[in-house]
Coordinates of N, CA and C in Angstrom, one line a residue:
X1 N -68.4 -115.1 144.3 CA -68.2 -113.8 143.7 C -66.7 -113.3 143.9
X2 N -66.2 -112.8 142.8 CA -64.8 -112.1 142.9 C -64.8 -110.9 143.8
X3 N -64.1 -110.8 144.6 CA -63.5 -109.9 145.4 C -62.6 -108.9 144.6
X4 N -63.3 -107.9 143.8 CA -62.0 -106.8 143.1 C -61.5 -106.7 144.3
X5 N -61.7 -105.8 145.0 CA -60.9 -105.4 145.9 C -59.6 -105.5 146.4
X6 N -59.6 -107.3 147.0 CA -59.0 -107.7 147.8 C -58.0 -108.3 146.4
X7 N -58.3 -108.8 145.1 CA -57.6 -108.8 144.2 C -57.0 -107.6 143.8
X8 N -57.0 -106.3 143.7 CA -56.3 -104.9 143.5 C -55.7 -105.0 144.7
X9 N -55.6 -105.3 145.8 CA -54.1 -105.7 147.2 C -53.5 -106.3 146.3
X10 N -53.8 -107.7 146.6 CA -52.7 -108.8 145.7 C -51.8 -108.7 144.8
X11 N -52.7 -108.4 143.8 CA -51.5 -107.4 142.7 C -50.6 -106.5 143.1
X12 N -51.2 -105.5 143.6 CA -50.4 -104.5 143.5 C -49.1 -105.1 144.7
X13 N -49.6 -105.9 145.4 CA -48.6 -107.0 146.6 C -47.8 -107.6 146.1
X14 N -47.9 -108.1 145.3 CA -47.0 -108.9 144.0 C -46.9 -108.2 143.1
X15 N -46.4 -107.1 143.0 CA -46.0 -106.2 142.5 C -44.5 -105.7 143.0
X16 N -45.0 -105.3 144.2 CA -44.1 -105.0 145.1 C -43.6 -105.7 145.8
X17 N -43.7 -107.2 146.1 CA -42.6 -108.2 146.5 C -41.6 -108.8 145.3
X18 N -41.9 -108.3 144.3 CA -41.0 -108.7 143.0 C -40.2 -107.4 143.1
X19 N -40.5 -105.8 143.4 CA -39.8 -105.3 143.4 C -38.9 -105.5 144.5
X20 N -38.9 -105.8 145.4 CA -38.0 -105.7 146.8 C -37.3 -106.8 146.3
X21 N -38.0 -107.9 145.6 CA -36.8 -109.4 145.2 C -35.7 -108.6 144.1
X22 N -36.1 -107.6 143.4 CA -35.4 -107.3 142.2 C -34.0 -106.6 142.1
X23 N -33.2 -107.2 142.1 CA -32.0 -106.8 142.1 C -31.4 -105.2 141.9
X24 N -30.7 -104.3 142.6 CA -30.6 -103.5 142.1 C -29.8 -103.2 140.5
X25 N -30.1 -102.4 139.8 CA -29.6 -102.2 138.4 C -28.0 -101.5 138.1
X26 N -27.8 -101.9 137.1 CA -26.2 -101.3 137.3 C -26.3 -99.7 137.2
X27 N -27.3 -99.2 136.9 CA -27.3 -97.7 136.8 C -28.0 -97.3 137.9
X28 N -26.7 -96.9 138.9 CA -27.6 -96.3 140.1 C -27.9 -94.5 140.4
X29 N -27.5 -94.2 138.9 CA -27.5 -92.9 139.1 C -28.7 -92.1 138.2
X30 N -29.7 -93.1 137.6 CA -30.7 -92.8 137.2 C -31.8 -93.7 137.4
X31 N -32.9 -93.3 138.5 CA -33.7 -94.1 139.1 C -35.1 -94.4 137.9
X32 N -35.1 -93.8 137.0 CA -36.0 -93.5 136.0 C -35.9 -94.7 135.4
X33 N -34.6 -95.0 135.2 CA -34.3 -96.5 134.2 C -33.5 -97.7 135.1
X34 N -34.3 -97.9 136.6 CA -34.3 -98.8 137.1 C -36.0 -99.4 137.0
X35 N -36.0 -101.1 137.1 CA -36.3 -101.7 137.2 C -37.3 -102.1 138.6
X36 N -36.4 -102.6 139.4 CA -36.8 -102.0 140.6 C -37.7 -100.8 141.2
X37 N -37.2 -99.7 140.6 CA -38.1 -98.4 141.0 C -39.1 -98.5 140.7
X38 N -39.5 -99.0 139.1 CA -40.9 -99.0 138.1 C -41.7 -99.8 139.0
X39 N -40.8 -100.9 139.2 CA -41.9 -101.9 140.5 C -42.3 -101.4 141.8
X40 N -41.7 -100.7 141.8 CA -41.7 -100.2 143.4 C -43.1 -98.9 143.6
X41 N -42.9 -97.9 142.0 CA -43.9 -96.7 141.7 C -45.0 -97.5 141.5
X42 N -45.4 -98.5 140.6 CA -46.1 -98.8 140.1 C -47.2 -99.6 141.2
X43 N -46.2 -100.8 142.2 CA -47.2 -101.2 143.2 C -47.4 -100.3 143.9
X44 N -46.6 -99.1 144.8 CA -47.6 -98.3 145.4 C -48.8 -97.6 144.5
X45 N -48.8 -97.2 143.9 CA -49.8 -96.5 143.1 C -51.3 -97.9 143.4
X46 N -50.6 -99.2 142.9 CA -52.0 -99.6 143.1 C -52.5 -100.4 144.3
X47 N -51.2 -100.1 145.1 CA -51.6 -100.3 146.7 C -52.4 -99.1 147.2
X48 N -52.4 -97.9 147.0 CA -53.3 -96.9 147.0 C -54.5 -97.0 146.8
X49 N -54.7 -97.4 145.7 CA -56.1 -97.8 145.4 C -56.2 -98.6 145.7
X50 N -55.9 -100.1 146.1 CA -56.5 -100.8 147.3 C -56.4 -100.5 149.0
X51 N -55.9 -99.7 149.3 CA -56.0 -98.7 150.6 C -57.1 -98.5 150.2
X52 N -57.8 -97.5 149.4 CA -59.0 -96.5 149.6 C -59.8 -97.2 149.3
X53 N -60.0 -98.0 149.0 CA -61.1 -98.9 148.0 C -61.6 -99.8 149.5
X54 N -60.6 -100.4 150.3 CA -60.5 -100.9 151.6 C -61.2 -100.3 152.5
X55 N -60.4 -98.9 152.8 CA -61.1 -97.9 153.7 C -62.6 -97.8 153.2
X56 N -62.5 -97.0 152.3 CA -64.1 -96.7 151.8 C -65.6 -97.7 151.9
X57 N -65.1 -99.2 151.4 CA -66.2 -100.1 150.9 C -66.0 -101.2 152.3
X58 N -64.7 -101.7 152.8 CA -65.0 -102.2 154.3 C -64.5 -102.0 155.4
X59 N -64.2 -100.6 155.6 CA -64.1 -100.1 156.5 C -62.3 -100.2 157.1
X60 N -61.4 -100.5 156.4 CA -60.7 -100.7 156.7 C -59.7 -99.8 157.5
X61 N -58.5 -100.1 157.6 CA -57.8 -99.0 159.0 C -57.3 -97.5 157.5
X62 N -57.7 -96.3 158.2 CA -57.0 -95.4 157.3 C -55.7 -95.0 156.8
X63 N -55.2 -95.5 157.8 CA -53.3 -95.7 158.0 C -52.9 -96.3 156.7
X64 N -53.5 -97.0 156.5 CA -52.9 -97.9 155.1 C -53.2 -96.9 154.0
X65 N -54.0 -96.2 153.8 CA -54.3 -95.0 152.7 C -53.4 -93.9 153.1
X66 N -52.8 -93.2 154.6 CA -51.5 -92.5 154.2 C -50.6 -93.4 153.9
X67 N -50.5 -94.7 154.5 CA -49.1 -95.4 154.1 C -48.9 -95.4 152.7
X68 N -50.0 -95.6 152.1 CA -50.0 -95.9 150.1 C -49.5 -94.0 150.3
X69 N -50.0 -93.3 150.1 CA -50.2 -92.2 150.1 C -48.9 -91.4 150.2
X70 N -48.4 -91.8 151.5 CA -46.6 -91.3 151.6 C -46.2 -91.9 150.7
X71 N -46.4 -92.8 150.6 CA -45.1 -94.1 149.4 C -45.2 -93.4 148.1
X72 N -46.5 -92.9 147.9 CA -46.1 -92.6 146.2 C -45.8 -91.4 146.2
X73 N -45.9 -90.5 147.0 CA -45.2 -89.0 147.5 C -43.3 -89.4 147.1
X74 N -42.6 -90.9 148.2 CA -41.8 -91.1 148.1 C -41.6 -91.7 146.8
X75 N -42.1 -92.2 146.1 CA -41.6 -92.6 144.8 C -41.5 -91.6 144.0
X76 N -42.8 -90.7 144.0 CA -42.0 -89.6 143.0 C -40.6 -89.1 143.1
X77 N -40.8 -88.7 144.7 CA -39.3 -88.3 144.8 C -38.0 -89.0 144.4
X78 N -38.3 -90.5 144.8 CA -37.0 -91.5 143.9 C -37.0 -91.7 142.9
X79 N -38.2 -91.2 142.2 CA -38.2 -91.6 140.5 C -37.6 -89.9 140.3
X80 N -37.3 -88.6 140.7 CA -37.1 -87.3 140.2 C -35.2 -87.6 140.9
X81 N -34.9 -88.3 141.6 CA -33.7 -88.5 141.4 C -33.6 -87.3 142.8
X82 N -34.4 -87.1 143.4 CA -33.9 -85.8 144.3 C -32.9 -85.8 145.5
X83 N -31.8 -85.0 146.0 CA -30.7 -85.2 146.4 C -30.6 -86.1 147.9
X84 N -30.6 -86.9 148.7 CA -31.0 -87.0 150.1 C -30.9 -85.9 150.8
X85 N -29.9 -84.6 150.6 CA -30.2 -83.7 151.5 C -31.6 -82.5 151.3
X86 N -32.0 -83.4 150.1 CA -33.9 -82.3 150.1 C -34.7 -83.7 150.6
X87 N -35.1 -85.1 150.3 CA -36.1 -85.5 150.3 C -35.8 -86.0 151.8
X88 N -35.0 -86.6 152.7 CA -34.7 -86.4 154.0 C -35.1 -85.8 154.7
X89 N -35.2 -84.7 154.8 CA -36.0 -83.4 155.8 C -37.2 -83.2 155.3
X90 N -37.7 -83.6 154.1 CA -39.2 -83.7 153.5 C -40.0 -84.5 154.3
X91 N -39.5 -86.3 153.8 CA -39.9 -87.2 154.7 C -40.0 -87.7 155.8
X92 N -38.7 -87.0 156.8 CA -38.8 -86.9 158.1 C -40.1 -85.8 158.9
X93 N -40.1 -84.8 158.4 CA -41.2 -83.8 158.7 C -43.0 -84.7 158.6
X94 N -42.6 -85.0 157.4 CA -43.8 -85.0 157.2 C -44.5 -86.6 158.0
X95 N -43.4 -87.9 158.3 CA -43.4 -88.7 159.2 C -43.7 -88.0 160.7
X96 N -43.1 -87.0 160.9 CA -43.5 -86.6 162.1 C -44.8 -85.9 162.3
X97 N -45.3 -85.7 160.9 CA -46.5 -84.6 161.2 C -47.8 -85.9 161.3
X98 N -47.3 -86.5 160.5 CA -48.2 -88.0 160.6 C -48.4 -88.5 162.3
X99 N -46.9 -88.7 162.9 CA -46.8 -89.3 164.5 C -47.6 -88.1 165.5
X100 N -47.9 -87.4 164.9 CA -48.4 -86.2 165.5 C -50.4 -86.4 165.2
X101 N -50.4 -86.7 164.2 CA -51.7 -86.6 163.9 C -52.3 -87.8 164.4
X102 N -51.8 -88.8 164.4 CA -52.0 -90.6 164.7 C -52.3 -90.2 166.2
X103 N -51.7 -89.7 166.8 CA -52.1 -89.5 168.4 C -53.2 -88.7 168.5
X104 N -54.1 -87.8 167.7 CA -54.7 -86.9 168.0 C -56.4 -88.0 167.6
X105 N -56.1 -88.7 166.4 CA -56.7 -89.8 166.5 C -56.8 -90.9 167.1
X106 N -55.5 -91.2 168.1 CA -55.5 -92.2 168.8 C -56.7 -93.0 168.9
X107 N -56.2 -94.3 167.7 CA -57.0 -95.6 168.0 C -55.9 -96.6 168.7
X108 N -54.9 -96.2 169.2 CA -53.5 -96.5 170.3 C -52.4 -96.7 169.5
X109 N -51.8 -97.1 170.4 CA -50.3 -97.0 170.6 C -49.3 -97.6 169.0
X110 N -50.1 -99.0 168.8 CA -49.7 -99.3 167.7 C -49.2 -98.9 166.3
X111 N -50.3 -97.3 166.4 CA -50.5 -96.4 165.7 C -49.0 -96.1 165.1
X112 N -48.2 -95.9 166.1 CA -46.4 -95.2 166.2 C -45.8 -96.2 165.8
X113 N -46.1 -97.9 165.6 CA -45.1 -98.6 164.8 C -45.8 -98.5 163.5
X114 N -46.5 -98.4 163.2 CA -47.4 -98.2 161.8 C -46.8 -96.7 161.0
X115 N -46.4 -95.6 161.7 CA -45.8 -94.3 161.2 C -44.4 -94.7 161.0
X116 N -43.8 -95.7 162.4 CA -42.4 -95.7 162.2 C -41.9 -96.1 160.6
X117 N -42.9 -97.2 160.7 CA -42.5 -98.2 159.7 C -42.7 -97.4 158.4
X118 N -43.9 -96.5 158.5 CA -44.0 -95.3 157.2 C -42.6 -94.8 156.9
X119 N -42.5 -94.2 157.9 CA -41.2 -93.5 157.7 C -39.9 -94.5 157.2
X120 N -39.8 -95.2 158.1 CA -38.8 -96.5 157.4 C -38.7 -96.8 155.4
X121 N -40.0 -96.9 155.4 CA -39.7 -97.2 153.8 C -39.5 -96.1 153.2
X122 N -40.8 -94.8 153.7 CA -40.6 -94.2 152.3 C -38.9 -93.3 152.5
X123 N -38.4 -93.5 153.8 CA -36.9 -93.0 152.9 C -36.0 -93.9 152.5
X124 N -36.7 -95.4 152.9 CA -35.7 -96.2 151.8 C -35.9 -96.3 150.5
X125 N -37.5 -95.6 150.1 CA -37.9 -95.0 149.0 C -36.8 -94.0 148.3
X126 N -36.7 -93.1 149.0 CA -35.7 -92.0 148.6 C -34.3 -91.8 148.4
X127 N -34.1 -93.0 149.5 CA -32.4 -92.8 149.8 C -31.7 -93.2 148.2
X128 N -30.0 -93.2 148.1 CA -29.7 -93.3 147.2 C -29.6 -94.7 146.8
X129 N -30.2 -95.2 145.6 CA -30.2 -96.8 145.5 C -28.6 -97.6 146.0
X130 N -28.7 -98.7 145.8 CA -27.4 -99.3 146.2 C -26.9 -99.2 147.2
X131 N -27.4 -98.9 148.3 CA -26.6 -98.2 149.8 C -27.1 -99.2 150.5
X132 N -26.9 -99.2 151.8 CA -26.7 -100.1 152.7 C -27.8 -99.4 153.9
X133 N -27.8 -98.1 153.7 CA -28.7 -97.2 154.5 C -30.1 -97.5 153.6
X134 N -30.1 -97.4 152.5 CA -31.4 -97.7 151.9 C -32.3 -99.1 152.2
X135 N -31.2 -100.0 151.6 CA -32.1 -101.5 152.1 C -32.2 -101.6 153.4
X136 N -31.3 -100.8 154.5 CA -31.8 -101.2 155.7 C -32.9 -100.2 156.3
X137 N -33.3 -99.2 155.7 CA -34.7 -98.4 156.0 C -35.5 -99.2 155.5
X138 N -35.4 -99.5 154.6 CA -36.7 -100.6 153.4 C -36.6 -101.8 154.3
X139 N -35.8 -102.2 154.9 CA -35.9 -104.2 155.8 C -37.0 -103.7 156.9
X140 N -36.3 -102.6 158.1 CA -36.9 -101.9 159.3 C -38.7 -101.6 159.0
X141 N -38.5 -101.1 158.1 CA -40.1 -100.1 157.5 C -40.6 -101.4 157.4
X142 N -40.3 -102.5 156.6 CA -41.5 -103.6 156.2 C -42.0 -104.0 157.4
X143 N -40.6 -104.5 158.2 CA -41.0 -105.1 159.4 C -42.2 -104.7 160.9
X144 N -42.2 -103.3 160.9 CA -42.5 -102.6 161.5 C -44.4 -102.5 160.7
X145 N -44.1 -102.3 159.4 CA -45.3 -102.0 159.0 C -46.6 -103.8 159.0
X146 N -45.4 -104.8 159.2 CA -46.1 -106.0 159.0 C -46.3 -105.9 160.6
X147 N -46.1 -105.6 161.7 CA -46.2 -106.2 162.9 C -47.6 -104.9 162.9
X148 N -47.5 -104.0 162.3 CA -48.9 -103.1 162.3 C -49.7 -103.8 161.6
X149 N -49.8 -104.3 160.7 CA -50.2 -105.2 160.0 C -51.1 -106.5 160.7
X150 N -50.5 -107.1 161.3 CA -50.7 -108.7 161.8 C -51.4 -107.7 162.8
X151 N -51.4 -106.7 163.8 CA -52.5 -106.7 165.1 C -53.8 -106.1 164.2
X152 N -53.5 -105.1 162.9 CA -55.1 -105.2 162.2 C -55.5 -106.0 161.6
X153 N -55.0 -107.0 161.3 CA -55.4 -108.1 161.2 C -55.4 -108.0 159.2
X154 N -54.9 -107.2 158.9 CA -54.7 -106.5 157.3 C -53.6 -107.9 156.7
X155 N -53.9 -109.2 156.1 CA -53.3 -110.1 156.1 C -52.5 -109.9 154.6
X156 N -53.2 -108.4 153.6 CA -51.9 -108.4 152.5 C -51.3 -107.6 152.5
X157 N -51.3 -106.2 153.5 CA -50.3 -105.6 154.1 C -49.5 -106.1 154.9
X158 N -49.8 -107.2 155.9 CA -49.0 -108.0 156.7 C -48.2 -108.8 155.8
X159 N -48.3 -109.5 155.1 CA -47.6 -110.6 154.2 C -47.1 -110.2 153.0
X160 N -47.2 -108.7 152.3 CA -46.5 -108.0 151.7 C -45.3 -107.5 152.3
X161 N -45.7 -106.7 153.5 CA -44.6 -107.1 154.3 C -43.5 -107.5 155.0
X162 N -43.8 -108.5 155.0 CA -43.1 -109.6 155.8 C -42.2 -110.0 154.4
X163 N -42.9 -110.6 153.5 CA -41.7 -110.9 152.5 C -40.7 -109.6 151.6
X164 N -41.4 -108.0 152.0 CA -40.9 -106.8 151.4 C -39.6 -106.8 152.1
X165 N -39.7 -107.1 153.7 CA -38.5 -107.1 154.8 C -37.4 -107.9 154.4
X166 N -38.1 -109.0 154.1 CA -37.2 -110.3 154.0 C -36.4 -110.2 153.1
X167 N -36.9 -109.9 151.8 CA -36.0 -109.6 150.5 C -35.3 -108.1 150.9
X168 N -35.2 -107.5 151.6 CA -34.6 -106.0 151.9 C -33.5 -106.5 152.7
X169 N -34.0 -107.4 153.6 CA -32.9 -107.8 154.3 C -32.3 -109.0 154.2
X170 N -32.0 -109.4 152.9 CA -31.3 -110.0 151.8 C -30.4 -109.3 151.5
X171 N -30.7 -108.4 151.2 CA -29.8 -107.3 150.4 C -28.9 -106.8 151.5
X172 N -29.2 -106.4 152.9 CA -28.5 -106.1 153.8 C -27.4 -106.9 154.1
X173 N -27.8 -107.7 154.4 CA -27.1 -109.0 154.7 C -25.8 -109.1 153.6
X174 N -26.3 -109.2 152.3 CA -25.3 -109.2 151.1 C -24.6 -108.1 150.8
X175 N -25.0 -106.9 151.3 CA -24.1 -106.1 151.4 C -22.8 -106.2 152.9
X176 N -23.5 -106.0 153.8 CA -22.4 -106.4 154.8 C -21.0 -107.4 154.6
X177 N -22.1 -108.8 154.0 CA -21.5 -109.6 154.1 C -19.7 -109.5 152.9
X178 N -20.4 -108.9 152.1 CA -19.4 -108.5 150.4 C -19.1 -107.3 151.1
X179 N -19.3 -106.7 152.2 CA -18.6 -105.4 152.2 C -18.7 -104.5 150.9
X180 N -19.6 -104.5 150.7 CA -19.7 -103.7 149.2 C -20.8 -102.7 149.2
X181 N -21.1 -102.3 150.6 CA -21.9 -100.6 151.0 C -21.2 -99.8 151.0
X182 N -22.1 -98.8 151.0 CA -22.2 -97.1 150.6 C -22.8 -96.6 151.9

């Protein structure tokens, strides 16, 4: 029998490792008509629904339903173009109200690289495309969110990932390397 479920991950997984391979666009000053973003909105949205669908039907870890959950919070915000000095103090706050709430639930410690890593993407979610601060929140956040990943044992959030990092920190690398950050 087919596994919807675990097929609604995949996709929306390969969704979003094409977005993180996807080059940024020469228009970096309208996120609406990037390429990249669409990929980026579009897999969270159906990484959400495989979060909840996870949680709800096998009991999976709830973290991944805020992680989907912040992300498309942060995608609106990247797709509305909004300035770093508003969505910054949005998603820092609300990262923190998360690191705050994860301890009150304490299922342990891990819990805090699973928020870090939240926090890591969704303001590489926000930040301004093309920057050097962006891909490197987006490399940090994958990596952090896959090492949460691999101890729940969550093998398409782990390996989403791992290759979201890897292609993020492609881009890092190629920026440093070309000297050509922001």
């Amino acid at each position: 029998m087919i596994d919807y479920i675990f097929l609604t991950g995949l996709f929306g997984a390969l969704i979003l490792v094409v977005g993180a391979a996807w080059p940024e666009g020469k228009d970096l000053k309208r996120p609406m008509k990037s390429v990249k973003n669409w990929l980026f909105a579009i897999g969270a949205v159906t990484m959400l629904i495989y979060a909840l669908l996870n949680y709800y039907f096998t009991g999976g870890a709830v973290f991944f339903a805020f992680l989907q959950g912040f992300i498309v919070i942060a995608s609106v915000m990247m797709m509305l173009n909004l300035s770093d000095k508003v969505d910054i103090p949005i998603i820092s706050l609300t990262g923190i109200g998360f690191v705050i709430w994860s301890l009150t639930l304490f299922e342990g410690y891990t819990t805090i690289i699973f928020i870090l890593g939240l926090v890591g993407i969704s303001l590489g979610y926000t930040l301004q495309m093309g920057t050097l601060k962006r891909s490197t929140a987006l490399m940090l956040g994958g990596a952090l969110i896959a090492i949460f990943s691999y101890i729940e044992a969550n093998w398409i959030f782990f390996w989403l990932n791992v290759f979201f990092a890897v292609f993020s920190g492609y881009y890092v690398m190629r920026m440093v390397l070309l000297k050509g950050y922001k």
